[in-house]
Amino acid sequence: MKKYILCVLYILIVGMFSFAQDSTASDTDKYMQVEIVQGSITTPELKKVGTVTIEYMPAYDEARVIYTCPTPLFEQSTAMLANKESILAFIKERGYYYYSFMKADDTRYNGETNMAVYTSYIKLLH
């Protein structure tokens, strides 16, 4: 009797493994993919001070817009204008119509490199 039960359990376990669905790496890679794009700033005054980088996650329609500049030259208003210009150019380029802010913007200062980093988190909408 015990051998019969063990045999049935063995057949069930082997059957479960043989019919189990394989998870491909491409499914998980699709959601983990982050595209890094250089933001386009058109105003000459904003170009002089800092740079903008956009980290775009196409699976979630979300982006992080990161403005960096030297700490002594950092002004939040300049960072906000540079991010806004880059966002507007980016959504136009990618075919989005609107965007909304997901949370409050971050400002961080790095004392070792003497750089300020201003980050905006946005949700892109069709």
JSON list of C-alpha atoms in Angstrom, two decimals:
[
{"chain": "A", "resi": 1, "resn": "MET", "atom": "CA", "xyz": [0.00, 0.00, 0.00]},
{"chain": "A", "resi": 2, "resn": "LYS", "atom": "CA", "xyz": [2.81, 2.40, 0.88]},
{"chain": "A", "resi": 3, "resn": "LYS", "atom": "CA", "xyz": [4.58, 1.61, -2.38]},
{"chain": "A", "resi": 4, "resn": "TYR", "atom": "CA", "xyz": [1.36, 2.36, -4.30]},
{"chain": "A", "resi": 5, "resn": "ILE", "atom": "CA", "xyz": [0.92, 5.78, -2.61]},
{"chain": "A", "resi": 6, "resn": "LEU", "atom": "CA", "xyz": [4.59, 6.67, -3.17]},
{"chain": "A", "resi": 7, "resn": "CYS", "atom": "CA", "xyz": [4.32, 5.65, -6.81]},
{"chain": "A", "resi": 8, "resn": "VAL", "atom": "CA", "xyz": [1.21, 7.83, -7.32]},
{"chain": "A", "resi": 9, "resn": "LEU", "atom": "CA", "xyz": [2.88, 10.80, -5.59]},
{"chain": "A", "resi": 10, "resn": "TYR", "atom": "CA", "xyz": [5.99, 10.33, -7.74]},
{"chain": "A", "resi": 11, "resn": "ILE", "atom": "CA", "xyz": [3.90, 10.30, -10.92]},
{"chain": "A", "resi": 12, "resn": "LEU", "atom": "CA", "xyz": [2.05, 13.45, -9.82]},
{"chain": "A", "resi": 13, "resn": "ILE", "atom": "CA", "xyz": [5.26, 15.31, -9.03]},
{"chain": "A", "resi": 14, "resn": "VAL", "atom": "CA", "xyz": [6.87, 14.29, -12.33]},
{"chain": "A", "resi": 15, "resn": "GLY", "atom": "CA", "xyz": [3.68, 15.34, -14.15]},
{"chain": "A", "resi": 16, "resn": "MET", "atom": "CA", "xyz": [3.65, 18.74, -12.46]},
{"chain": "A", "resi": 17, "resn": "PHE", "atom": "CA", "xyz": [7.25, 19.41, -13.43]},
{"chain": "A", "resi": 18, "resn": "SER", "atom": "CA", "xyz": [6.75, 18.27, -17.01]},
{"chain": "A", "resi": 19, "resn": "PHE", "atom": "CA", "xyz": [3.73, 20.55, -17.53]},
{"chain": "A", "resi": 20, "resn": "ALA", "atom": "CA", "xyz": [5.13, 23.51, -15.62]},
{"chain": "A", "resi": 21, "resn": "GLN", "atom": "CA", "xyz": [5.34, 26.65, -17.69]},
{"chain": "A", "resi": 22, "resn": "ASP", "atom": "CA", "xyz": [8.83, 27.90, -18.39]},
{"chain": "A", "resi": 23, "resn": "SER", "atom": "CA", "xyz": [9.43, 31.50, -17.44]},
{"chain": "A", "resi": 24, "resn": "THR", "atom": "CA", "xyz": [11.58, 33.10, -20.07]},
{"chain": "A", "resi": 25, "resn": "ALA", "atom": "CA", "xyz": [14.14, 35.74, -19.27]},
{"chain": "A", "resi": 26, "resn": "SER", "atom": "CA", "xyz": [12.66, 38.06, -21.90]},
{"chain": "A", "resi": 27, "resn": "ASP", "atom": "CA", "xyz": [9.46, 38.47, -19.87]},
{"chain": "A", "resi": 28, "resn": "THR", "atom": "CA", "xyz": [11.30, 39.69, -16.82]},
{"chain": "A", "resi": 29, "resn": "ASP", "atom": "CA", "xyz": [13.83, 41.70, -18.83]},
{"chain": "A", "resi": 30, "resn": "LYS", "atom": "CA", "xyz": [10.99, 43.62, -20.47]},
{"chain": "A", "resi": 31, "resn": "TYR", "atom": "CA", "xyz": [9.86, 44.98, -17.11]},
{"chain": "A", "resi": 32, "resn": "MET", "atom": "CA", "xyz": [13.37, 45.61, -15.80]},
{"chain": "A", "resi": 33, "resn": "GLN", "atom": "CA", "xyz": [14.52, 47.55, -18.85]},
{"chain": "A", "resi": 34, "resn": "VAL", "atom": "CA", "xyz": [15.61, 51.16, -18.28]},
{"chain": "A", "resi": 35, "resn": "GLU", "atom": "CA", "xyz": [16.51, 53.35, -21.23]},
{"chain": "A", "resi": 36, "resn": "ILE", "atom": "CA", "xyz": [18.87, 56.24, -20.48]},
{"chain": "A", "resi": 37, "resn": "VAL", "atom": "CA", "xyz": [18.40, 59.29, -22.71]},
{"chain": "A", "resi": 38, "resn": "GLN", "atom": "CA", "xyz": [20.27, 62.58, -22.69]},
{"chain": "A", "resi": 39, "resn": "GLY", "atom": "CA", "xyz": [17.76, 65.38, -22.09]},
{"chain": "A", "resi": 40, "resn": "SER", "atom": "CA", "xyz": [17.57, 68.18, -24.63]},
{"chain": "A", "resi": 41, "resn": "ILE", "atom": "CA", "xyz": [17.83, 71.71, -23.28]},
{"chain": "A", "resi": 42, "resn": "THR", "atom": "CA", "xyz": [17.30, 74.45, -25.88]},
{"chain": "A", "resi": 43, "resn": "THR", "atom": "CA", "xyz": [17.69, 77.61, -23.78]},
{"chain": "A", "resi": 44, "resn": "PRO", "atom": "CA", "xyz": [21.33, 78.78, -23.85]},
{"chain": "A", "resi": 45, "resn": "GLU", "atom": "CA", "xyz": [21.28, 80.01, -20.23]},
{"chain": "A", "resi": 46, "resn": "LEU", "atom": "CA", "xyz": [20.17, 76.59, -18.99]},
{"chain": "A", "resi": 47, "resn": "LYS", "atom": "CA", "xyz": [22.73, 74.75, -21.13]},
{"chain": "A", "resi": 48, "resn": "LYS", "atom": "CA", "xyz": [25.63, 76.58, -19.49]},
{"chain": "A", "resi": 49, "resn": "VAL", "atom": "CA", "xyz": [24.89, 75.45, -15.96]},
{"chain": "A", "resi": 50, "resn": "GLY", "atom": "CA", "xyz": [23.97, 71.76, -15.89]},
{"chain": "A", "resi": 51, "resn": "THR", "atom": "CA", "xyz": [22.98, 68.61, -17.75]},
{"chain": "A", "resi": 52, "resn": "VAL", "atom": "CA", "xyz": [19.77, 66.57, -17.84]},
{"chain": "A", "resi": 53, "resn": "THR", "atom": "CA", "xyz": [19.54, 62.78, -18.07]},
{"chain": "A", "resi": 54, "resn": "ILE", "atom": "CA", "xyz": [16.25, 60.90, -18.45]},
{"chain": "A", "resi": 55, "resn": "GLU", "atom": "CA", "xyz": [15.88, 57.34, -17.14]},
{"chain": "A", "resi": 56, "resn": "TYR", "atom": "CA", "xyz": [12.86, 56.00, -19.06]},
{"chain": "A", "resi": 57, "resn": "MET", "atom": "CA", "xyz": [11.01, 52.79, -18.12]},
{"chain": "A", "resi": 58, "resn": "PRO", "atom": "CA", "xyz": [8.80, 51.97, -21.13]},
{"chain": "A", "resi": 59, "resn": "ALA", "atom": "CA", "xyz": [6.98, 49.04, -19.50]},
{"chain": "A", "resi": 60, "resn": "TYR", "atom": "CA", "xyz": [5.56, 51.34, -16.81]},
{"chain": "A", "resi": 61, "resn": "ASP", "atom": "CA", "xyz": [5.42, 54.62, -18.80]},
{"chain": "A", "resi": 62, "resn": "GLU", "atom": "CA", "xyz": [7.49, 56.28, -16.09]},
{"chain": "A", "resi": 63, "resn": "ALA", "atom": "CA", "xyz": [10.63, 58.39, -16.16]},
{"chain": "A", "resi": 64, "resn": "ARG", "atom": "CA", "xyz": [13.13, 59.97, -13.81]},
{"chain": "A", "resi": 65, "resn": "VAL", "atom": "CA", "xyz": [14.47, 63.30, -15.00]},
{"chain": "A", "resi": 66, "resn": "ILE", "atom": "CA", "xyz": [17.83, 64.00, -13.37]},
{"chain": "A", "resi": 67, "resn": "TYR", "atom": "CA", "xyz": [19.44, 67.45, -13.47]},
{"chain": "A", "resi": 68, "resn": "THR", "atom": "CA", "xyz": [23.05, 67.72, -12.29]},
{"chain": "A", "resi": 69, "resn": "CYS", "atom": "CA", "xyz": [25.25, 70.76, -11.85]},
{"chain": "A", "resi": 70, "resn": "PRO", "atom": "CA", "xyz": [28.02, 72.02, -9.55]},
{"chain": "A", "resi": 71, "resn": "THR", "atom": "CA", "xyz": [26.70, 72.82, -6.07]},
{"chain": "A", "resi": 72, "resn": "PRO", "atom": "CA", "xyz": [27.74, 76.51, -6.02]},
{"chain": "A", "resi": 73, "resn": "LEU", "atom": "CA", "xyz": [25.80, 77.13, -9.26]},
{"chain": "A", "resi": 74, "resn": "PHE", "atom": "CA", "xyz": [22.66, 75.21, -8.26]},
{"chain": "A", "resi": 75, "resn": "GLU", "atom": "CA", "xyz": [19.34, 77.06, -8.23]},
{"chain": "A", "resi": 76, "resn": "GLN", "atom": "CA", "xyz": [16.12, 75.12, -7.91]},
{"chain": "A", "resi": 77, "resn": "SER", "atom": "CA", "xyz": [14.27, 77.36, -10.38]},
{"chain": "A", "resi": 78, "resn": "THR", "atom": "CA", "xyz": [16.91, 76.70, -13.05]},
{"chain": "A", "resi": 79, "resn": "ALA", "atom": "CA", "xyz": [16.74, 72.97, -12.37]},
{"chain": "A", "resi": 80, "resn": "MET", "atom": "CA", "xyz": [12.94, 73.00, -12.66]},
{"chain": "A", "resi": 81, "resn": "LEU", "atom": "CA", "xyz": [13.06, 74.89, -15.98]},
{"chain": "A", "resi": 82, "resn": "ALA", "atom": "CA", "xyz": [15.72, 72.56, -17.41]},
{"chain": "A", "resi": 83, "resn": "ASN", "atom": "CA", "xyz": [13.72, 69.48, -16.38]},
{"chain": "A", "resi": 84, "resn": "LYS", "atom": "CA", "xyz": [10.53, 70.93, -17.83]},
{"chain": "A", "resi": 85, "resn": "GLU", "atom": "CA", "xyz": [12.18, 71.66, -21.20]},
{"chain": "A", "resi": 86, "resn": "SER", "atom": "CA", "xyz": [13.62, 68.15, -21.33]},
{"chain": "A", "resi": 87, "resn": "ILE", "atom": "CA", "xyz": [10.30, 66.56, -20.39]},
{"chain": "A", "resi": 88, "resn": "LEU", "atom": "CA", "xyz": [8.38, 68.48, -23.04]},
{"chain": "A", "resi": 89, "resn": "ALA", "atom": "CA", "xyz": [10.89, 67.53, -25.75]},
{"chain": "A", "resi": 90, "resn": "PHE", "atom": "CA", "xyz": [10.92, 63.91, -24.57]},
{"chain": "A", "resi": 91, "resn": "ILE", "atom": "CA", "xyz": [7.14, 63.42, -24.53]},
{"chain": "A", "resi": 92, "resn": "LYS", "atom": "CA", "xyz": [6.83, 64.99, -27.95]},
{"chain": "A", "resi": 93, "resn": "GLU", "atom": "CA", "xyz": [9.55, 62.70, -29.30]},
{"chain": "A", "resi": 94, "resn": "ARG", "atom": "CA", "xyz": [8.00, 59.54, -27.78]},
{"chain": "A", "resi": 95, "resn": "GLY", "atom": "CA", "xyz": [4.38, 60.26, -28.74]},
{"chain": "A", "resi": 96, "resn": "TYR", "atom": "CA", "xyz": [3.00, 61.03, -25.29]},
{"chain": "A", "resi": 97, "resn": "TYR", "atom": "CA", "xyz": [0.63, 63.93, -24.75]},
{"chain": "A", "resi": 98, "resn": "TYR", "atom": "CA", "xyz": [0.68, 64.59, -21.01]},
{"chain": "A", "resi": 99, "resn": "TYR", "atom": "CA", "xyz": [2.70, 63.89, -17.92]},
{"chain": "A", "resi": 100, "resn": "SER", "atom": "CA", "xyz": [2.07, 64.08, -14.21]},
{"chain": "A", "resi": 101, "resn": "PHE", "atom": "CA", "xyz": [4.40, 64.16, -11.26]},
{"chain": "A", "resi": 102, "resn": "MET", "atom": "CA", "xyz": [4.36, 60.97, -9.21]},
{"chain": "A", "resi": 103, "resn": "LYS", "atom": "CA", "xyz": [5.92, 62.42, -6.06]},
{"chain": "A", "resi": 104, "resn": "ALA", "atom": "CA", "xyz": [7.81, 65.44, -4.82]},
{"chain": "A", "resi": 105, "resn": "ASP", "atom": "CA", "xyz": [11.11, 66.27, -6.46]},
{"chain": "A", "resi": 106, "resn": "ASP", "atom": "CA", "xyz": [14.40, 65.34, -4.74]},
{"chain": "A", "resi": 107, "resn": "THR", "atom": "CA", "xyz": [17.40, 67.56, -4.25]},
{"chain": "A", "resi": 108, "resn": "ARG", "atom": "CA", "xyz": [20.61, 65.90, -3.13]},
{"chain": "A", "resi": 109, "resn": "TYR", "atom": "CA", "xyz": [24.06, 67.34, -2.59]},
{"chain": "A", "resi": 110, "resn": "ASN", "atom": "CA", "xyz": [27.21, 65.27, -2.99]},
{"chain": "A", "resi": 111, "resn": "GLY", "atom": "CA", "xyz": [30.01, 66.75, -0.91]},
{"chain": "A", "resi": 112, "resn": "GLU", "atom": "CA", "xyz": [32.73, 64.54, -2.41]},
{"chain": "A", "resi": 113, "resn": "THR", "atom": "CA", "xyz": [32.12, 65.56, -6.02]},
{"chain": "A", "resi": 114, "resn": "ASN", "atom": "CA", "xyz": [30.66, 69.00, -5.16]},
{"chain": "A", "resi": 115, "resn": "MET", "atom": "CA", "xyz": [27.62, 68.32, -7.36]},
{"chain": "A", "resi": 116, "resn": "ALA", "atom": "CA", "xyz": [23.91, 68.90, -6.83]},
{"chain": "A", "resi": 117, "resn": "VAL", "atom": "CA", "xyz": [21.38, 66.40, -8.20]},
{"chain": "A", "resi": 118, "resn": "TYR", "atom": "CA", "xyz": [17.74, 67.42, -8.72]},
{"chain": "A", "resi": 119, "resn": "THR", "atom": "CA", "xyz": [15.39, 64.56, -9.67]},
{"chain": "A", "resi": 120, "resn": "SER", "atom": "CA", "xyz": [11.78, 64.68, -10.91]},
{"chain": "A", "resi": 121, "resn": "TYR", "atom": "CA", "xyz": [9.61, 61.55, -11.06]},
{"chain": "A", "resi": 122, "resn": "ILE", "atom": "CA", "xyz": [6.98, 61.60, -13.79]},
{"chain": "A", "resi": 123, "resn": "LYS", "atom": "CA", "xyz": [4.23, 59.36, -15.17]},
{"chain": "A", "resi": 124, "resn": "LEU", "atom": "CA", "xyz": [3.78, 59.63, -18.94]},
{"chain": "A", "resi": 125, "resn": "LEU", "atom": "CA", "xyz": [0.23, 59.60, -20.27]},
{"chain": "A", "resi": 126, "resn": "HIS", "atom": "CA", "xyz": [-1.16, 58.96, -23.76]}
]
